[in-house]
Coordinates of N, CA and C in Angstrom, one line a residue:
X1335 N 19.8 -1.3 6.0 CA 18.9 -1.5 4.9 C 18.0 -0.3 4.7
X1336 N 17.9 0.1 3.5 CA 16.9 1.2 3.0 C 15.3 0.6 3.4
X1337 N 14.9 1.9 3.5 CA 13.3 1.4 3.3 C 12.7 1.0 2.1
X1338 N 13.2 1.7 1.1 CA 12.8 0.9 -0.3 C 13.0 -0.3 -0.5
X1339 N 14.7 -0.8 -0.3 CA 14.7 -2.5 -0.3 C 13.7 -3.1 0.4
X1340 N 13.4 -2.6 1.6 CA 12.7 -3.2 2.6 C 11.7 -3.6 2.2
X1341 N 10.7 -2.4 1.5 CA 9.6 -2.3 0.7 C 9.5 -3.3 -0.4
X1342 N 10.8 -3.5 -1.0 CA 10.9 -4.4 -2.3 C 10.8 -5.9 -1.9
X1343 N 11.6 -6.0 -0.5 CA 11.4 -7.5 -0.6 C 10.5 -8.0 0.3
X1344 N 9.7 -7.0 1.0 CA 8.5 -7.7 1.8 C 7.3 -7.9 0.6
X1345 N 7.5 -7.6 -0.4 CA 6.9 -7.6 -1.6 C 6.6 -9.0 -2.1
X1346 N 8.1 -8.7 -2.7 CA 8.7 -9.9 -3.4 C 8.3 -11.3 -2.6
X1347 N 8.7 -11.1 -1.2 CA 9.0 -12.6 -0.7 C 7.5 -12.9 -0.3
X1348 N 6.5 -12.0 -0.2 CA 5.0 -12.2 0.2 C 4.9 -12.9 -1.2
X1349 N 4.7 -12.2 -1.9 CA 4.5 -13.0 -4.0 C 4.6 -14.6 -3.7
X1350 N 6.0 -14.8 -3.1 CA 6.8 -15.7 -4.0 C 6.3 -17.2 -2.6
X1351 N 6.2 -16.5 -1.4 CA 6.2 -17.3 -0.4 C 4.4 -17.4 0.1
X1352 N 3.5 -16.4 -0.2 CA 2.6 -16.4 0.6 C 1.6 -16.0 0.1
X1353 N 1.8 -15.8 -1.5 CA 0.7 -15.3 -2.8 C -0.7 -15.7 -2.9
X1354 N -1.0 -16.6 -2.4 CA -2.6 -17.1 -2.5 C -3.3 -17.0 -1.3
X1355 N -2.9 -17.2 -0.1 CA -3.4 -16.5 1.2 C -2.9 -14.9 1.2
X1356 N -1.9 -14.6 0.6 CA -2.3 -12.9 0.7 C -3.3 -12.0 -0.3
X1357 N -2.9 -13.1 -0.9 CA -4.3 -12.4 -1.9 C -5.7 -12.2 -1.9
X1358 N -6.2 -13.4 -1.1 CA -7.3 -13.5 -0.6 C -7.9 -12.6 0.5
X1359 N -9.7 -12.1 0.4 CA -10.2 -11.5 1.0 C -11.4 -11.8 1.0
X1360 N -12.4 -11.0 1.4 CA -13.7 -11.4 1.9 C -14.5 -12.0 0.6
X1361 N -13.9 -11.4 -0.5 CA -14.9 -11.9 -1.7 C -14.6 -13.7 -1.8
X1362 N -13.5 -13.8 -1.1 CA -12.9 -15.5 -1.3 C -12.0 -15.9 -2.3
X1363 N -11.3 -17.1 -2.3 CA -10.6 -17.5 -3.4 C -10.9 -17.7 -4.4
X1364 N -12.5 -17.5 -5.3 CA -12.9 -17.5 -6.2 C -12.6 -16.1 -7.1
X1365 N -12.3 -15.2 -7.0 CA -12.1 -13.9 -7.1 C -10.4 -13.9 -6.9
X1366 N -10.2 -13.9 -8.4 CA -8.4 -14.4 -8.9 C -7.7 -12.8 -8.1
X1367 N -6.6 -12.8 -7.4 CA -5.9 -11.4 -7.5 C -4.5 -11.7 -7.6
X1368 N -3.7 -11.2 -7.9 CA -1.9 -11.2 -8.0 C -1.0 -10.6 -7.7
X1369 N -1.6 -9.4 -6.9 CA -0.8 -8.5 -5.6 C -1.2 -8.9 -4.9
X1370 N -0.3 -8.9 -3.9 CA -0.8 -8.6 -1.6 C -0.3 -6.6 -1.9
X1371 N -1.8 -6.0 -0.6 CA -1.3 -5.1 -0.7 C -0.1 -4.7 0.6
X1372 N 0.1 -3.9 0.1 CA 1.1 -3.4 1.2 C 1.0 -3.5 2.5
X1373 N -0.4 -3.2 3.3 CA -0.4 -3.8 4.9 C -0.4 -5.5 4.8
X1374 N -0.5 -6.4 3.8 CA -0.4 -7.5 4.2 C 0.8 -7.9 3.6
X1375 N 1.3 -7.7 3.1 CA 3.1 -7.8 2.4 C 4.0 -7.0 3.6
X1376 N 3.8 -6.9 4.3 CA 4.6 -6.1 5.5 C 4.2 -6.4 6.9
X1377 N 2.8 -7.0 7.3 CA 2.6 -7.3 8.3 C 1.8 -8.4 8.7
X1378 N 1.5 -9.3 7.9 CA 0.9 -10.7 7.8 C 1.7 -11.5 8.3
X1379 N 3.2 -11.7 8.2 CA 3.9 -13.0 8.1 C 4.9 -12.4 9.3
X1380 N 5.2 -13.1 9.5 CA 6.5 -12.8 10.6 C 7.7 -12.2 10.1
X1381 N 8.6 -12.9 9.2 CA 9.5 -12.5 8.5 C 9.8 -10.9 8.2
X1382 N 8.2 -10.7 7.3 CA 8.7 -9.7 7.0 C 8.2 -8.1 7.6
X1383 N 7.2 -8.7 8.7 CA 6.9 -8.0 9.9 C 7.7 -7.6 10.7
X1384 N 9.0 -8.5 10.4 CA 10.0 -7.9 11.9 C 10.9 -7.5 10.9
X1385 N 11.2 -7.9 9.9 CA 12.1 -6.8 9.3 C 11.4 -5.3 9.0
X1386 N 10.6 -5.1 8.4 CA 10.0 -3.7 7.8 C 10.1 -2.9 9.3
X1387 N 9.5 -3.3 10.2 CA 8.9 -2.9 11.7 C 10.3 -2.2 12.4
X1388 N 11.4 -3.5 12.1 CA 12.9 -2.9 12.5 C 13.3 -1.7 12.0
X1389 N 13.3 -1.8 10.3 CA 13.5 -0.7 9.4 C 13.0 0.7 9.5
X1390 N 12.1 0.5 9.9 CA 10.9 1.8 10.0 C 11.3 2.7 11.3
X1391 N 11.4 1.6 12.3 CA 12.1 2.2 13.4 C 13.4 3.2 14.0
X1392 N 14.2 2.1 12.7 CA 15.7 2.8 12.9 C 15.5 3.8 12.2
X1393 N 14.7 3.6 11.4 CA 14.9 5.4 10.4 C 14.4 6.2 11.0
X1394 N 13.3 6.3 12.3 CA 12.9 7.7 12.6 C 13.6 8.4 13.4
X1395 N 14.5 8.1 13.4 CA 15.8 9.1 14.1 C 16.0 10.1 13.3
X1396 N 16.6 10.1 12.2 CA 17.0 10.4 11.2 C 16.0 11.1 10.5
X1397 N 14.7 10.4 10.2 CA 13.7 11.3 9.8 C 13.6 12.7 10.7
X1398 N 13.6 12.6 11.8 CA 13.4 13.2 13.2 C 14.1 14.5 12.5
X1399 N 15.5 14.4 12.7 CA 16.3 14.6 12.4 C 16.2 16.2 11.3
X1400 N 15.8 15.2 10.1 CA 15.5 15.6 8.9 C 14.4 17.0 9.0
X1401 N 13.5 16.6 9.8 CA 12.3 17.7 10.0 C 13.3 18.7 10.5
X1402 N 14.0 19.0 11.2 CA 14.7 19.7 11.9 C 15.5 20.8 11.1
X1403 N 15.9 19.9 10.4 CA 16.7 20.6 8.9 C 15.8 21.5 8.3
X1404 N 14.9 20.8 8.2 CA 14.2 21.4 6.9 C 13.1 22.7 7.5
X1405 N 13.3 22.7 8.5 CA 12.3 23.7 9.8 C 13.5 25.1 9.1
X1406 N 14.7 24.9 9.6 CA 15.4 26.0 9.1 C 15.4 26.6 8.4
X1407 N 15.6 25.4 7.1 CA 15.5 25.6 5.7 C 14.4 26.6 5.1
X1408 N 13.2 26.3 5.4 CA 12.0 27.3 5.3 C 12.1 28.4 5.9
X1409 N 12.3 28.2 6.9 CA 12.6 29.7 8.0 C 13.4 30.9 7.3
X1410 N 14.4 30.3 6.4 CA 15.3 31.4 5.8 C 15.3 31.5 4.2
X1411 N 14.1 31.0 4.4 CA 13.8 31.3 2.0 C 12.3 31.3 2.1
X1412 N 11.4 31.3 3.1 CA 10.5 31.2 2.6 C 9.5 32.6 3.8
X1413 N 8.7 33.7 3.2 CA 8.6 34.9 3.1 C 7.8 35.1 4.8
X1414 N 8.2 35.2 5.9 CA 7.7 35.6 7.4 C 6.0 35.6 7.6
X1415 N 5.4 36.0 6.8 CA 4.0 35.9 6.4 C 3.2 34.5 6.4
X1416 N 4.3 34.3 5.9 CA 3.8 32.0 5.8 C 4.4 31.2 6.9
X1417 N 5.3 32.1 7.9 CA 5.9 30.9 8.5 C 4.7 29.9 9.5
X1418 N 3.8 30.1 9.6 CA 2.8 29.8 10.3 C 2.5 28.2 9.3
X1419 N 2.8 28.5 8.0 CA 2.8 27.2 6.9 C 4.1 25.8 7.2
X1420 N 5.4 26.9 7.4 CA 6.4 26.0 7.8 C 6.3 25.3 9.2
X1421 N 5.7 25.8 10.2 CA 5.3 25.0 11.5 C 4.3 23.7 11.1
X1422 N 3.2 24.2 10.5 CA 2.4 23.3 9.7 C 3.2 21.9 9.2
X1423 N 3.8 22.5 8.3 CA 4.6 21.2 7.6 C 5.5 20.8 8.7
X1424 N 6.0 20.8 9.7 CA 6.6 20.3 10.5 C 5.7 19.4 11.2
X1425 N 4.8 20.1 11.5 CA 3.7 18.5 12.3 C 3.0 18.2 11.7
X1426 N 3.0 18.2 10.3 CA 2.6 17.1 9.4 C 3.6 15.9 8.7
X1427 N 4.6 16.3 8.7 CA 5.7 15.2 8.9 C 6.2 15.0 9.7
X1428 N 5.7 14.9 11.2 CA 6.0 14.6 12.5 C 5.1 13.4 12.3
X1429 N 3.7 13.7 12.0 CA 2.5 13.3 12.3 C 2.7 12.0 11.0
X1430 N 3.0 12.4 9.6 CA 3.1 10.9 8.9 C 4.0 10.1 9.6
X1431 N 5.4 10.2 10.4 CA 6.5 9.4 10.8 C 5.9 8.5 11.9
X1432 N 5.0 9.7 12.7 CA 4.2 8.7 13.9 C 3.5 8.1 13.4
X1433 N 2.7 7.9 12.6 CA 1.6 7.5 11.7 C 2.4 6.4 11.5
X1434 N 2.8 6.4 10.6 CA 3.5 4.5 10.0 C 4.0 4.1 11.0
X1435 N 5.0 4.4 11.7 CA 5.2 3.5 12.8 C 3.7 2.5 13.8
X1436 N 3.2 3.7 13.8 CA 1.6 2.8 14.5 C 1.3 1.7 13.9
X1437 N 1.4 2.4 12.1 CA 0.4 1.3 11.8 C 1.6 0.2 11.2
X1438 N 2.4 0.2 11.2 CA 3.2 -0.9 11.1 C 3.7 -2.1 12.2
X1439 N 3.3 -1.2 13.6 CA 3.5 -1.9 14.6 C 2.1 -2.7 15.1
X1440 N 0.9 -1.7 14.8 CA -0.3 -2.8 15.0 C -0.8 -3.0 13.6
X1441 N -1.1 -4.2 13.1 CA -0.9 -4.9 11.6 C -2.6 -4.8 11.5
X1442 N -2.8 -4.7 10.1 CA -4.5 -4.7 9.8 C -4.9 -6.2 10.5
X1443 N -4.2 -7.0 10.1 CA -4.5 -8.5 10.7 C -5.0 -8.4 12.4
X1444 N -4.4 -8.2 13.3 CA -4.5 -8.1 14.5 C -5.1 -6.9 15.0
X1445 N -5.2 -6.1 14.6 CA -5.2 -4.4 15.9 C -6.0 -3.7 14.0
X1446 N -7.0 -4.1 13.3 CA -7.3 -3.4 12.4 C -8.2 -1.8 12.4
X1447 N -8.4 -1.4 13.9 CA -9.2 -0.5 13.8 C -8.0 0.4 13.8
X1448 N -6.9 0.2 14.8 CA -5.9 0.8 15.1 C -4.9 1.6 13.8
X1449 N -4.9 0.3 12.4 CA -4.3 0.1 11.8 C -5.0 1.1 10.5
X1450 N -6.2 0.8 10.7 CA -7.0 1.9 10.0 C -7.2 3.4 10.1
X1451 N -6.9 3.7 11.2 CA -7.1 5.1 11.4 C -5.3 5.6 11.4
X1452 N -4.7 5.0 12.0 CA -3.7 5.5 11.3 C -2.7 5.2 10.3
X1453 N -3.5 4.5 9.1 CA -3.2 4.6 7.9 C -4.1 5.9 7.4
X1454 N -5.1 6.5 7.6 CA -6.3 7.3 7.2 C -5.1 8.6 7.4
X1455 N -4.4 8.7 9.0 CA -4.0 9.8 9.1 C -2.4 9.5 8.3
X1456 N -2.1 8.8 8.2 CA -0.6 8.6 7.8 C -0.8 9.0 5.8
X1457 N -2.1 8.7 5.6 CA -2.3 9.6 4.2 C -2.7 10.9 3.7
X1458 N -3.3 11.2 5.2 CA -3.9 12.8 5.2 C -2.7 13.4 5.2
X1459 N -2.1 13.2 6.1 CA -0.9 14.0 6.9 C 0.4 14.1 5.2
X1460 N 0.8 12.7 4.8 CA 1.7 12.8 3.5 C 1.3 13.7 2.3
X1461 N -0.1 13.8 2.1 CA -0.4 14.1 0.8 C -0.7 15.5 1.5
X1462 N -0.9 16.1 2.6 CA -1.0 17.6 2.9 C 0.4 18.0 2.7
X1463 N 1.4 17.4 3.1 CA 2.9 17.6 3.2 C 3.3 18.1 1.8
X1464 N 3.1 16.7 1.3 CA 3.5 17.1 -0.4 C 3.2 18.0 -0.8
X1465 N 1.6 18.6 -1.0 CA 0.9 19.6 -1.4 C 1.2 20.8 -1.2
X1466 N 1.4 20.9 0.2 CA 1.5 22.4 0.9 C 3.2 22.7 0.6
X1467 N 4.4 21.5 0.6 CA 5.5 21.8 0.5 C 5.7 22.4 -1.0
X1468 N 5.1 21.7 -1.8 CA 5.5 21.8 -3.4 C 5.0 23.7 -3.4
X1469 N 3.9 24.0 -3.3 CA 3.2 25.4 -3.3 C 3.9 25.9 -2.3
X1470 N 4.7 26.3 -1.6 CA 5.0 26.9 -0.6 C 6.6 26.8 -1.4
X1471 N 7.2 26.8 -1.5 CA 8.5 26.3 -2.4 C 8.5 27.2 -3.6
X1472 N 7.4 26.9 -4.5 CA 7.4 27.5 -5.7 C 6.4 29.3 -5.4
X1473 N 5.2 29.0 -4.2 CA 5.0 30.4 -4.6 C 5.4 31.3 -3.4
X1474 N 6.0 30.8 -2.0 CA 6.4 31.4 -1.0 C 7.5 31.8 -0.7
X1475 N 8.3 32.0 -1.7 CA 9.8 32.5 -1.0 C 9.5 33.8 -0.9
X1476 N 10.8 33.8 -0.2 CA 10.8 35.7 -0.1 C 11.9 35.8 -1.6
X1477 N 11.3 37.2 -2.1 CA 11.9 37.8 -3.3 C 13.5 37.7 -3.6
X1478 N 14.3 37.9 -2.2 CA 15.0 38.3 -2.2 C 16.1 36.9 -2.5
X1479 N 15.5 35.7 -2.3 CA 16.2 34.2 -2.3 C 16.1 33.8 -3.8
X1480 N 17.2 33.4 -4.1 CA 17.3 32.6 -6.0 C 17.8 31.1 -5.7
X1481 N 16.9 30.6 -6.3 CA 17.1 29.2 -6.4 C 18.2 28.5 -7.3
X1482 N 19.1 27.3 -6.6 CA 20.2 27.2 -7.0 C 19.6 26.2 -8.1
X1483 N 20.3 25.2 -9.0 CA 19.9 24.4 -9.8 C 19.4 23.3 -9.1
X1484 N 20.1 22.7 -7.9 CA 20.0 21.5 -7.1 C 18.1 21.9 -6.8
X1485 N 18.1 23.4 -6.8 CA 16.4 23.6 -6.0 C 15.8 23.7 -7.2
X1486 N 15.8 23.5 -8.0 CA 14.9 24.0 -9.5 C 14.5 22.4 -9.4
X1487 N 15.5 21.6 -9.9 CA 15.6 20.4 -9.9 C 14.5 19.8 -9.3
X1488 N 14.8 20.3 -7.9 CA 14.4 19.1 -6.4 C 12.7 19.6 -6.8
X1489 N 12.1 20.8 -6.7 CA 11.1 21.7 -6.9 C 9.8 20.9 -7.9
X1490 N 11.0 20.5 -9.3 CA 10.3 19.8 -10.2 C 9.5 18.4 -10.2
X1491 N 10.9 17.7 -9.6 CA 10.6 16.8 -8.7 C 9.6 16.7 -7.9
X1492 N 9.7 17.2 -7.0 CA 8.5 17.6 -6.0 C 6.8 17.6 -6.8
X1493 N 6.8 18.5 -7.7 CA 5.7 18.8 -8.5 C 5.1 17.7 -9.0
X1494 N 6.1 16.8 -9.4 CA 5.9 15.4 -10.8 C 5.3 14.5 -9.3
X1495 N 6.4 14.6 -8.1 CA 5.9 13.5 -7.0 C 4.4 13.6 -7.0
X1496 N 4.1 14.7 -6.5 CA 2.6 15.1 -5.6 C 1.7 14.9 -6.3
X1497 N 2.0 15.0 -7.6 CA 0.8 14.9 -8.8 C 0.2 13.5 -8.9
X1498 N 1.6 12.6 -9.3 CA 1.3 11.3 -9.5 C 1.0 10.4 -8.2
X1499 N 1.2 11.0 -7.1 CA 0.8 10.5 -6.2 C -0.6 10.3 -5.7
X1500 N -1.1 12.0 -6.1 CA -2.3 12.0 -5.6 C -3.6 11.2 -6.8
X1501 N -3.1 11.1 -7.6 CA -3.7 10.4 -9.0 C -3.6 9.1 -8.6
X1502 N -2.5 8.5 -8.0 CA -2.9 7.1 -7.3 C -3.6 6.5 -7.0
X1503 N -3.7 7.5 -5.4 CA -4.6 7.5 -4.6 C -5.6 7.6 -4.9
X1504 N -6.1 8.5 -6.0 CA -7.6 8.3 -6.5 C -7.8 7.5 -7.4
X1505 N -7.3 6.5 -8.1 CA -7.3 5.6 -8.6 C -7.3 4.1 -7.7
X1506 N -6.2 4.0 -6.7 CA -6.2 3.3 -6.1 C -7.6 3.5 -4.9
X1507 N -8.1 4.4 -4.1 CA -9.3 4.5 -3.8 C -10.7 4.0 -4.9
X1508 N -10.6 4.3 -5.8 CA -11.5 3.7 -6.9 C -11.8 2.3 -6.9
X1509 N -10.5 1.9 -7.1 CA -10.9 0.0 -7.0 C -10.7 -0.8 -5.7
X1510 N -10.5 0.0 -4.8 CA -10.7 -0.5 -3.7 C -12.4 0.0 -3.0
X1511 N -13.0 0.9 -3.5 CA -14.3 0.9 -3.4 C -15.2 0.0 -4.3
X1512 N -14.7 -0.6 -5.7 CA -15.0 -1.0 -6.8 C -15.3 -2.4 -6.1
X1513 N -14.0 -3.3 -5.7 CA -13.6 -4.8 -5.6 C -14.4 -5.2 -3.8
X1514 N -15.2 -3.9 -3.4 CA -15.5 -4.0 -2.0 C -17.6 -3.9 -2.2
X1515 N -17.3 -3.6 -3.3 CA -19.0 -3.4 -3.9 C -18.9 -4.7 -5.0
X1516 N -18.0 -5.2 -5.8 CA -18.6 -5.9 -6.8 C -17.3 -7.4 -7.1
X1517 N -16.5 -7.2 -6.1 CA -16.2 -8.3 -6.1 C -15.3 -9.0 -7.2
X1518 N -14.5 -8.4 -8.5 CA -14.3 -8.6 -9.5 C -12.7 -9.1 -9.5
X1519 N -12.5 -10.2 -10.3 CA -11.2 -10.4 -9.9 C -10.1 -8.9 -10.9
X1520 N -8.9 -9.5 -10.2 CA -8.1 -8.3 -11.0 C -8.2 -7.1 -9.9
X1521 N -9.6 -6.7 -10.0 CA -9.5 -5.4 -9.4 C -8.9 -4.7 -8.1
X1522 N -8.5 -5.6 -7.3 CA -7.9 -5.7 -6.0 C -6.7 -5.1 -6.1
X1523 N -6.0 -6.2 -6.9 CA -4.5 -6.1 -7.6 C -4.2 -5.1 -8.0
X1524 N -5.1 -4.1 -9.2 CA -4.9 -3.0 -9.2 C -4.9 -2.1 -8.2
X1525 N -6.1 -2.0 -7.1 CA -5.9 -1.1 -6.0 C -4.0 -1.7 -5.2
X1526 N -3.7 -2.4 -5.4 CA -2.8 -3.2 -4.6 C -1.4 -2.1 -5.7
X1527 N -1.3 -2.3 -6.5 CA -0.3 -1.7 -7.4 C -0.7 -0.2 -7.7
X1528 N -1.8 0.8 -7.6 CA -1.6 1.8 -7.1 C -1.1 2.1 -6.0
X1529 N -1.2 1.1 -4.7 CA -0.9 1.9 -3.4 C 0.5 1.6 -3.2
X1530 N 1.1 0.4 -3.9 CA 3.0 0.3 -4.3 C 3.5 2.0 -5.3
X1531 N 2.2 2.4 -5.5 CA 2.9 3.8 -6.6 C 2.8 4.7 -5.6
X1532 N 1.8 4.9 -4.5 CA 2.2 6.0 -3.9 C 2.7 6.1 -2.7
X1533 N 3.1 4.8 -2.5 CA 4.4 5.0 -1.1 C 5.8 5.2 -2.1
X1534 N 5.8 4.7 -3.0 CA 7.3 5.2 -3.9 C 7.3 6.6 -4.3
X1535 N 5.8 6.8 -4.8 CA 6.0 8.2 -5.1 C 6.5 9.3 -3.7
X1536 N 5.9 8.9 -2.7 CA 6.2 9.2 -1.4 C 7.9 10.0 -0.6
X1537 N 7.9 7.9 -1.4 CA 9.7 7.9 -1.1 C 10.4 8.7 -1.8
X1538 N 10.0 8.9 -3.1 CA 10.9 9.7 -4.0 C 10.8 11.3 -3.3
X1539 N 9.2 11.5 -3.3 CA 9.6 12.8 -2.9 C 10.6 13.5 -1.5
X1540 N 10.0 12.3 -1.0 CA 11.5 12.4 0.8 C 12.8 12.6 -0.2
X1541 N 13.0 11.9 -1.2 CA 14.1 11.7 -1.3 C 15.1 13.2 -2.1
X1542 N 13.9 14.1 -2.5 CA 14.6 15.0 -3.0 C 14.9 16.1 -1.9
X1543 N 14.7 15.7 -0.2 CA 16.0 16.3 0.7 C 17.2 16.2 -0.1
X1544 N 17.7 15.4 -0.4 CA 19.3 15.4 -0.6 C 19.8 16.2 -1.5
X1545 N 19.2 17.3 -2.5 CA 19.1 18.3 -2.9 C 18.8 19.7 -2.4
X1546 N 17.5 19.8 -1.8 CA 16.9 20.9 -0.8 C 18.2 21.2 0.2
X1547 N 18.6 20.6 1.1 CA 19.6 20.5 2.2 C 21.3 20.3 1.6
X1548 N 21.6 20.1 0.5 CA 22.6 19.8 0.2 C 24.5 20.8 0.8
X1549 N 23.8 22.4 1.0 CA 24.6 23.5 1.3 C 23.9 23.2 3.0
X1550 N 23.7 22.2 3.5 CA 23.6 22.4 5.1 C 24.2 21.2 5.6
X1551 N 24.9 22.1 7.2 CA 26.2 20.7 7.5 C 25.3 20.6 8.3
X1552 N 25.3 19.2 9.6 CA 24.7 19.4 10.9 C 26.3 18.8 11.5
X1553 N 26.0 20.0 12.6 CA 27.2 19.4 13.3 C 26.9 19.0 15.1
X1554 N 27.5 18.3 15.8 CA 27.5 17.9 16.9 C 28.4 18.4 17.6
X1555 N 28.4 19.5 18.9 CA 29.4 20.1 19.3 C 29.9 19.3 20.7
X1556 N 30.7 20.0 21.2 CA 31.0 19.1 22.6 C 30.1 18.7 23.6
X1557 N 28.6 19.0 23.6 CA 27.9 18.6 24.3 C 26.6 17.9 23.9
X1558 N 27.0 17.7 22.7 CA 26.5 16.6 22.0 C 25.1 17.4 21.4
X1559 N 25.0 18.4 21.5 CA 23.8 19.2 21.2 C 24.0 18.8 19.4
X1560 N 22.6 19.2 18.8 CA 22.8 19.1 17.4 C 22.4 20.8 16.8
X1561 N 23.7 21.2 16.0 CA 23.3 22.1 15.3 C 23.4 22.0 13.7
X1562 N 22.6 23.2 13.1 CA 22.6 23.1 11.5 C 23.0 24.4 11.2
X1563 N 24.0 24.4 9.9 CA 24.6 25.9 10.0 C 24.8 25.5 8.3

């Protein structure tokens, strides 16, 4: 199972199964809302706690994986002067991958200080990633590398991610400062459905690896070592 489905139906099945206790917060049930956000659609209920939690897990191999790729990938298009930038982005997408896993495994409900600080870093760390990947891409190659169409593409992509991402976030920070000062119904919901825009926007931008890496095999040799060529 993808992490998006996962994402979709710890959603959905929170809505459909558990919508008026996840909606509620400190302001009370007088203060109407119609999202659960994301830490409580994923880690409130059992169900869909041990599926997301499973999901998250099995992928960080592969995420793992993925950094590894892409360490190369920088290494040989992007200009010796910066590589100090591509180390960067490596342990900032080390650091978002440990990040969710924490806070998926200790839930705001139970372990919320835990859950707090590394959501705090699991947002610093993504939106540094985005930011520094998209500028490092478009203004750090070396001269001498031309970009195929799959990278024009993925590039643009990237741009449209980070943008609308970060506009989220400051929107969705807005009404979650808003609905925490004044209590207003609706307004939650909104913070709740910005922060469903910038884990997708997130997703999406992971997702334009399969472009960036497209001309890279990994292969497994007889010693089970992993190489990328």
């Amino acid at each position: 199972m993808s992490v998006l489905t996962t994402f979709v139906f710890c959603v959905l099945w929170t809505i459909f199964f558990n919508l008026e206790d996840a909606t509620s917060t400190h302001c009370g049930y007088r203060v109407k809302n119609y999202l659960p956000t994301i830490s409580t659609a994923v880690g409130n209920y059992p169900v869909q706690r041990f599926i997301w939690t499973s999901v998250i897990i099995a992928h960080t191999p592969i995420r793992l994986i993925v950094i590894g790729i892409y360490y190369q990938y920088y290494t040989n298009i992007i200009k010796p002067s910066l590589y100090w930038c591509v180390v960067l982005l490596r342990f900032l997408s080390t650091a978002e991958i440990c990040s969710l896993i924490v806070l998926s495994i200790f839930t705001s409900s139970n372990y919320y200080s835990i859950h707090e600080k590394s959501f705090g870093c699991f947002i610093c760390s993504s939106e540094l990633n985005m930011l520094i990947s998209s500028i490092l891409l478009k203004e750090g190659r070396m001269t001498k590398t031309v970009m195929t169409k799959l990278e024009v593409h993925s590039l643009k992509c990237k741009i449209y991610c980070t943008i609308f991402n970060m506009i989220s976030f400051t929107i969705a920070g807005y009404c979650f400062l808003r609905h925490n000062a004044y209590c207003e119904s609706g307004v939650y919901s909104v913070f709740a459905l910005f922060e469903y825009f910038i884990v997708l926007s997130n997703m999406a931008f992971h997702l334009t690896a399969v472009w960036d890496l497209a001309s890279i095999s990994l292969v497994v040799d007889d010693n089970l070592n992993l190489k990328y060529r």
